[in-house]
PDB file of N, CA and C in Angstrom:
ATOM      1  N   MET A 117    -122.681 -67.037-162.696  1.00 90.00           N
ATOM      2  CA  MET A 117    -122.684 -66.954-161.269  1.00 90.00           C
ATOM      3  C   MET A 117    -123.781 -67.860-160.696  1.00 90.00           C
ATOM      4  N   ILE A 118    -124.944 -67.827-161.317  1.00 92.00           N
ATOM      5  CA  ILE A 118    -126.050 -68.650-160.836  1.00 92.00           C
ATOM      6  C   ILE A 118    -125.717 -70.129-160.997  1.00 92.00           C
ATOM      7  N   ALA A 119    -125.131 -70.501-162.126  1.00 93.00           N
ATOM      8  CA  ALA A 119    -124.766 -71.901-162.347  1.00 93.00           C
ATOM      9  C   ALA A 119    -123.744 -72.363-161.318  1.00 93.00           C
ATOM     10  N   HIS A 120    -122.788 -71.515-160.996  1.00 94.00           N
ATOM     11  CA  HIS A 120    -121.785 -71.860-159.987  1.00 94.00           C
ATOM     12  C   HIS A 120    -122.448 -72.071-158.628  1.00 94.00           C
ATOM     13  N   CYS A 121    -123.343 -71.176-158.258  1.00 92.00           N
ATOM     14  CA  CYS A 121    -124.039 -71.314-156.969  1.00 92.00           C
ATOM     15  C   CYS A 121    -124.862 -72.592-156.920  1.00 92.00           C
ATOM     16  N   ARG A 122    -125.541 -72.904-158.011  1.00 93.00           N
ATOM     17  CA  ARG A 122    -126.332 -74.144-158.040  1.00 93.00           C
ATOM     18  C   ARG A 122    -125.445 -75.367-157.868  1.00 93.00           C
ATOM     19  N   ALA A 123    -124.263 -75.333-158.479  1.00 94.00           N
ATOM     20  CA  ALA A 123    -123.345 -76.470-158.362  1.00 94.00           C
ATOM     21  C   ALA A 123    -122.793 -76.599-156.947  1.00 94.00           C
ATOM     22  N   GLU A 124    -122.586 -75.473-156.278  1.00 93.00           N
ATOM     23  CA  GLU A 124    -121.989 -75.495-154.943  1.00 93.00           C
ATOM     24  C   GLU A 124    -122.995 -75.738-153.824  1.00 93.00           C
ATOM     25  N   VAL A 125    -124.155 -75.091-153.892  1.00 93.00           N
ATOM     26  CA  VAL A 125    -125.103 -75.175-152.776  1.00 93.00           C
ATOM     27  C   VAL A 125    -126.428 -75.825-153.143  1.00 93.00           C
ATOM     28  N   GLY A 126    -126.654 -76.119-154.407  1.00 88.00           N
ATOM     29  CA  GLY A 126    -127.900 -76.741-154.825  1.00 88.00           C
ATOM     30  C   GLY A 126    -128.910 -75.717-155.312  1.00 88.00           C
ATOM     31  N   GLY A 127    -129.891 -76.198-156.045  1.00 87.00           N
ATOM     32  CA  GLY A 127    -130.881 -75.323-156.656  1.00 87.00           C
ATOM     33  C   GLY A 127    -131.752 -74.572-155.679  1.00 87.00           C
ATOM     34  N   GLN A 128    -132.042 -75.164-154.532  1.00 91.00           N
ATOM     35  CA  GLN A 128    -132.927 -74.518-153.563  1.00 91.00           C
ATOM     36  C   GLN A 128    -132.316 -73.255-152.966  1.00 91.00           C
ATOM     37  N   LEU A 129    -131.010 -73.229-152.759  1.00 93.00           N
ATOM     38  CA  LEU A 129    -130.352 -72.100-152.100  1.00 93.00           C
ATOM     39  C   LEU A 129    -129.726 -71.101-153.070  1.00 93.00           C
ATOM     40  N   ALA A 130    -129.615 -71.469-154.336  1.00 94.00           N
ATOM     41  CA  ALA A 130    -128.994 -70.584-155.322  1.00 94.00           C
ATOM     42  C   ALA A 130    -129.936 -69.427-155.660  1.00 94.00           C
ATOM     43  N   PRO A 131    -129.387 -68.249-155.951  1.00 91.00           N
ATOM     44  CA  PRO A 131    -130.238 -67.114-156.319  1.00 91.00           C
ATOM     45  C   PRO A 131    -130.906 -67.344-157.669  1.00 91.00           C
ATOM     46  N   ARG A 132    -132.100 -66.816-157.831  1.00 89.00           N
ATOM     47  CA  ARG A 132    -132.804 -66.915-159.108  1.00 89.00           C
ATOM     48  C   ARG A 132    -132.390 -65.804-160.059  1.00 89.00           C
ATOM     49  N   ARG A 133    -132.046 -64.636-159.486  1.00 87.00           N
ATOM     50  CA  ARG A 133    -131.681 -63.479-160.295  1.00 87.00           C
ATOM     51  C   ARG A 133    -130.443 -62.820-159.705  1.00 87.00           C
ATOM     52  N   VAL A 134    -129.663 -62.193-160.572  1.00 89.00           N
ATOM     53  CA  VAL A 134    -128.474 -61.449-160.144  1.00 89.00           C
ATOM     54  C   VAL A 134    -128.522 -60.080-160.809  1.00 89.00           C
ATOM     55  N   PHE A 135    -128.338 -59.028-160.024  1.00 86.00           N
ATOM     56  CA  PHE A 135    -128.313 -57.667-160.536  1.00 86.00           C
ATOM     57  C   PHE A 135    -126.919 -57.094-160.311  1.00 86.00           C
ATOM     58  N   VAL A 136    -126.417 -56.376-161.302  1.00 89.00           N
ATOM     59  CA  VAL A 136    -125.100 -55.749-161.211  1.00 89.00           C
ATOM     60  C   VAL A 136    -125.302 -54.249-161.025  1.00 89.00           C
ATOM     61  N   THR A 137    -124.607 -53.675-160.041  1.00 90.00           N
ATOM     62  CA  THR A 137    -124.729 -52.249-159.762  1.00 90.00           C
ATOM     63  C   THR A 137    -123.370 -51.683-159.364  1.00 90.00           C
ATOM     64  N   ASP A 138    -123.211 -50.390-159.559  1.00 94.00           N
ATOM     65  CA  ASP A 138    -121.954 -49.729-159.195  1.00 94.00           C
ATOM     66  C   ASP A 138    -121.845 -49.480-157.703  1.00 94.00           C
ATOM     67  N   SER A 139    -122.977 -49.213-157.059  1.00 93.00           N
ATOM     68  CA  SER A 139    -122.956 -48.921-155.629  1.00 93.00           C
ATOM     69  C   SER A 139    -124.246 -49.407-154.981  1.00 93.00           C
ATOM     70  N   LEU A 140    -124.207 -49.552-153.671  1.00 93.00           N
ATOM     71  CA  LEU A 140    -125.369 -49.981-152.904  1.00 93.00           C
ATOM     72  C   LEU A 140    -125.810 -48.843-151.995  1.00 93.00           C
ATOM     73  N   PRO A 141    -127.136 -48.654-151.857  1.00 94.00           N
ATOM     74  CA  PRO A 141    -127.610 -47.597-150.958  1.00 94.00           C
ATOM     75  C   PRO A 141    -127.353 -47.973-149.504  1.00 94.00           C
ATOM     76  N   ARG A 142    -126.764 -47.064-148.765  1.00 95.00           N
ATOM     77  CA  ARG A 142    -126.419 -47.328-147.366  1.00 95.00           C
ATOM     78  C   ARG A 142    -126.944 -46.217-146.471  1.00 95.00           C
ATOM     79  N   THR A 143    -127.205 -46.570-145.211  1.00 94.00           N
ATOM     80  CA  THR A 143    -127.628 -45.594-144.215  1.00 94.00           C
ATOM     81  C   THR A 143    -126.406 -44.827-143.734  1.00 94.00           C
ATOM     82  N   GLU A 144    -126.627 -43.845-142.884  1.00 96.00           N
ATOM     83  CA  GLU A 144    -125.505 -43.088-142.326  1.00 96.00           C
ATOM     84  C   GLU A 144    -124.606 -43.973-141.474  1.00 96.00           C
ATOM     85  N   ALA A 145    -125.169 -45.040-140.906  1.00 97.00           N
ATOM     86  CA  ALA A 145    -124.394 -45.973-140.090  1.00 97.00           C
ATOM     87  C   ALA A 145    -123.664 -47.008-140.944  1.00 97.00           C
ATOM     88  N   GLY A 146    -123.872 -46.984-142.266  1.00 96.00           N
ATOM     89  CA  GLY A 146    -123.195 -47.913-143.152  1.00 96.00           C
ATOM     90  C   GLY A 146    -123.954 -49.196-143.421  1.00 96.00           C
ATOM     91  N   LYS A 147    -125.160 -49.303-142.879  1.00 96.00           N
ATOM     92  CA  LYS A 147    -125.962 -50.506-143.110  1.00 96.00           C
ATOM     93  C   LYS A 147    -126.650 -50.410-144.469  1.00 96.00           C
ATOM     94  N   LEU A 148    -126.960 -51.565-145.029  1.00 95.00           N
ATOM     95  CA  LEU A 148    -127.601 -51.633-146.330  1.00 95.00           C
ATOM     96  C   LEU A 148    -129.062 -51.208-146.235  1.00 95.00           C
ATOM     97  N   TYR A 149    -129.493 -50.339-147.152  1.00 93.00           N
ATOM     98  CA  TYR A 149    -130.888 -49.910-147.245  1.00 93.00           C
ATOM     99  C   TYR A 149    -131.619 -50.909-148.132  1.00 93.00           C
ATOM    100  N   ARG A 150    -132.155 -51.963-147.562  1.00 91.00           N
ATOM    101  CA  ARG A 150    -132.774 -53.029-148.353  1.00 91.00           C
ATOM    102  C   ARG A 150    -134.015 -52.567-149.099  1.00 91.00           C
ATOM    103  N   HIS A 151    -134.818 -51.725-148.473  1.00 91.00           N
ATOM    104  CA  HIS A 151    -136.035 -51.251-149.130  1.00 91.00           C
ATOM    105  C   HIS A 151    -135.709 -50.438-150.379  1.00 91.00           C
ATOM    106  N   ARG A 152    -134.653 -49.665-150.322  1.00 90.00           N
ATOM    107  CA  ARG A 152    -134.255 -48.886-151.502  1.00 90.00           C
ATOM    108  C   ARG A 152    -133.728 -49.792-152.608  1.00 90.00           C
ATOM    109  N   LEU A 153    -133.083 -50.880-152.248  1.00 88.00           N
ATOM    110  CA  LEU A 153    -132.642 -51.841-153.257  1.00 88.00           C
ATOM    111  C   LEU A 153    -133.835 -52.441-153.983  1.00 88.00           C
ATOM    112  N   VAL A 154    -134.846 -52.821-153.232  1.00 87.00           N
ATOM    113  CA  VAL A 154    -136.053 -53.394-153.831  1.00 87.00           C
ATOM    114  C   VAL A 154    -136.694 -52.377-154.766  1.00 87.00           C
ATOM    115  N   GLU A 155    -136.795 -51.128-154.334  1.00 88.00           N
ATOM    116  CA  GLU A 155    -137.366 -50.080-155.175  1.00 88.00           C
ATOM    117  C   GLU A 155    -136.544 -49.882-156.446  1.00 88.00           C
ATOM    118  N   ARG A 156    -135.236 -49.889-156.300  1.00 86.00           N
ATOM    119  CA  ARG A 156    -134.347 -49.637-157.435  1.00 86.00           C
ATOM    120  C   ARG A 156    -134.444 -50.733-158.488  1.00 86.00           C
ATOM    121  N   PHE A 157    -134.546 -51.984-158.069  1.00 84.00           N
ATOM    122  CA  PHE A 157    -134.496 -53.091-159.014  1.00 84.00           C
ATOM    123  C   PHE A 157    -135.833 -53.770-159.264  1.00 84.00           C
ATOM    124  N   SER A 158    -136.925 -53.215-158.795  1.00 85.00           N
ATOM    125  CA  SER A 158    -138.221 -53.876-158.948  1.00 85.00           C
ATOM    126  C   SER A 158    -138.667 -53.975-160.404  1.00 85.00           C
ATOM    127  N   GLY A 159    -138.316 -53.015-161.248  1.00 79.00           N
ATOM    128  CA  GLY A 159    -138.736 -53.057-162.638  1.00 79.00           C
ATOM    129  C   GLY A 159    -137.616 -53.341-163.610  1.00 79.00           C
ATOM    130  N   VAL A 160    -136.471 -53.777-163.127  1.00 70.00           N
ATOM    131  CA  VAL A 160    -135.291 -53.997-163.964  1.00 70.00           C
ATOM    132  C   VAL A 160    -135.198 -55.460-164.363  1.00 70.00           C
ATOM    133  N   THR A 161    -134.820 -55.707-165.609  1.00 68.00           N
ATOM    134  CA  THR A 161    -134.603 -57.071-166.079  1.00 68.00           C
ATOM    135  C   THR A 161    -133.217 -57.528-165.639  1.00 68.00           C
ATOM    136  N   PRO A 162    -133.113 -58.693-164.977  1.00 61.00           N
ATOM    137  CA  PRO A 162    -131.803 -59.169-164.509  1.00 61.00           C
ATOM    138  C   PRO A 162    -130.911 -59.591-165.657  1.00 61.00           C
ATOM    139  N   ARG A 163    -129.601 -59.626-165.391  1.00 59.00           N
ATOM    140  CA  ARG A 163    -128.624 -60.089-166.386  1.00 59.00           C
ATOM    141  C   ARG A 163    -128.443 -61.573-166.274  1.00 59.00           C
TER     142      ARG A 163
END
Protein backbone atom coordinates (compact mmCIF):
# COMPACT_ATOMS: atom_id res chain seq x y z
CA MET A 1 0.00 0.00 0.00
CA ILE A 2 2.81 2.39 0.88
CA ALA A 3 4.67 1.62 -2.35
CA HIS A 4 1.52 2.28 -4.36
CA CYS A 5 0.97 5.62 -2.62
CA ARG A 6 4.57 6.64 -3.23
CA ALA A 7 4.21 5.82 -6.92
CA GLU A 8 0.96 7.78 -7.22
CA VAL A 9 1.53 10.85 -5.05
CA GLY A 10 5.26 10.87 -4.32
CA GLY A 11 7.31 10.18 -1.22
CA GLN A 12 6.44 13.41 0.58
CA LEU A 13 2.68 12.72 0.67
CA ALA A 14 2.73 8.93 1.08
CA PRO A 15 2.09 7.51 4.57
CA ARG A 16 5.08 6.23 6.51
CA ARG A 17 3.09 3.63 8.44
CA VAL A 18 -0.13 1.69 7.89
CA PHE A 19 -2.15 0.06 10.67
CA VAL A 20 -4.86 -2.54 10.06
CA THR A 21 -7.86 -2.63 12.41
CA ASP A 22 -11.32 -4.19 12.49
CA SER A 23 -13.09 -1.02 13.59
CA LEU A 24 -12.47 2.66 14.23
CA PRO A 25 -13.49 4.50 17.41
CA ARG A 26 -16.33 6.90 16.67
CA THR A 27 -18.28 9.51 18.63
CA GLU A 28 -22.04 9.35 19.06
CA ALA A 29 -22.31 11.67 16.05
CA GLY A 30 -20.29 9.21 13.94
CA LYS A 31 -17.14 11.30 13.77
CA LEU A 32 -13.73 9.69 14.13
CA TYR A 33 -12.17 9.80 17.62
CA ARG A 34 -8.63 10.71 16.53
CA HIS A 35 -7.19 10.91 20.04
CA ARG A 36 -8.34 7.37 20.78
CA LEU A 37 -6.72 6.16 17.57
CA VAL A 38 -3.41 7.68 18.64
CA GLU A 39 -3.74 6.05 22.07
CA ARG A 40 -4.63 2.69 20.54
CA PHE A 41 -1.73 2.55 18.09
CA SER A 42 0.99 4.50 19.92
CA GLY A 43 2.85 1.36 21.04
CA VAL A 44 1.97 -0.95 18.15
CA THR A 45 4.43 -2.03 15.46
CA PRO A 46 3.02 -1.25 11.98
CA ARG A 47 2.59 -3.92 9.30
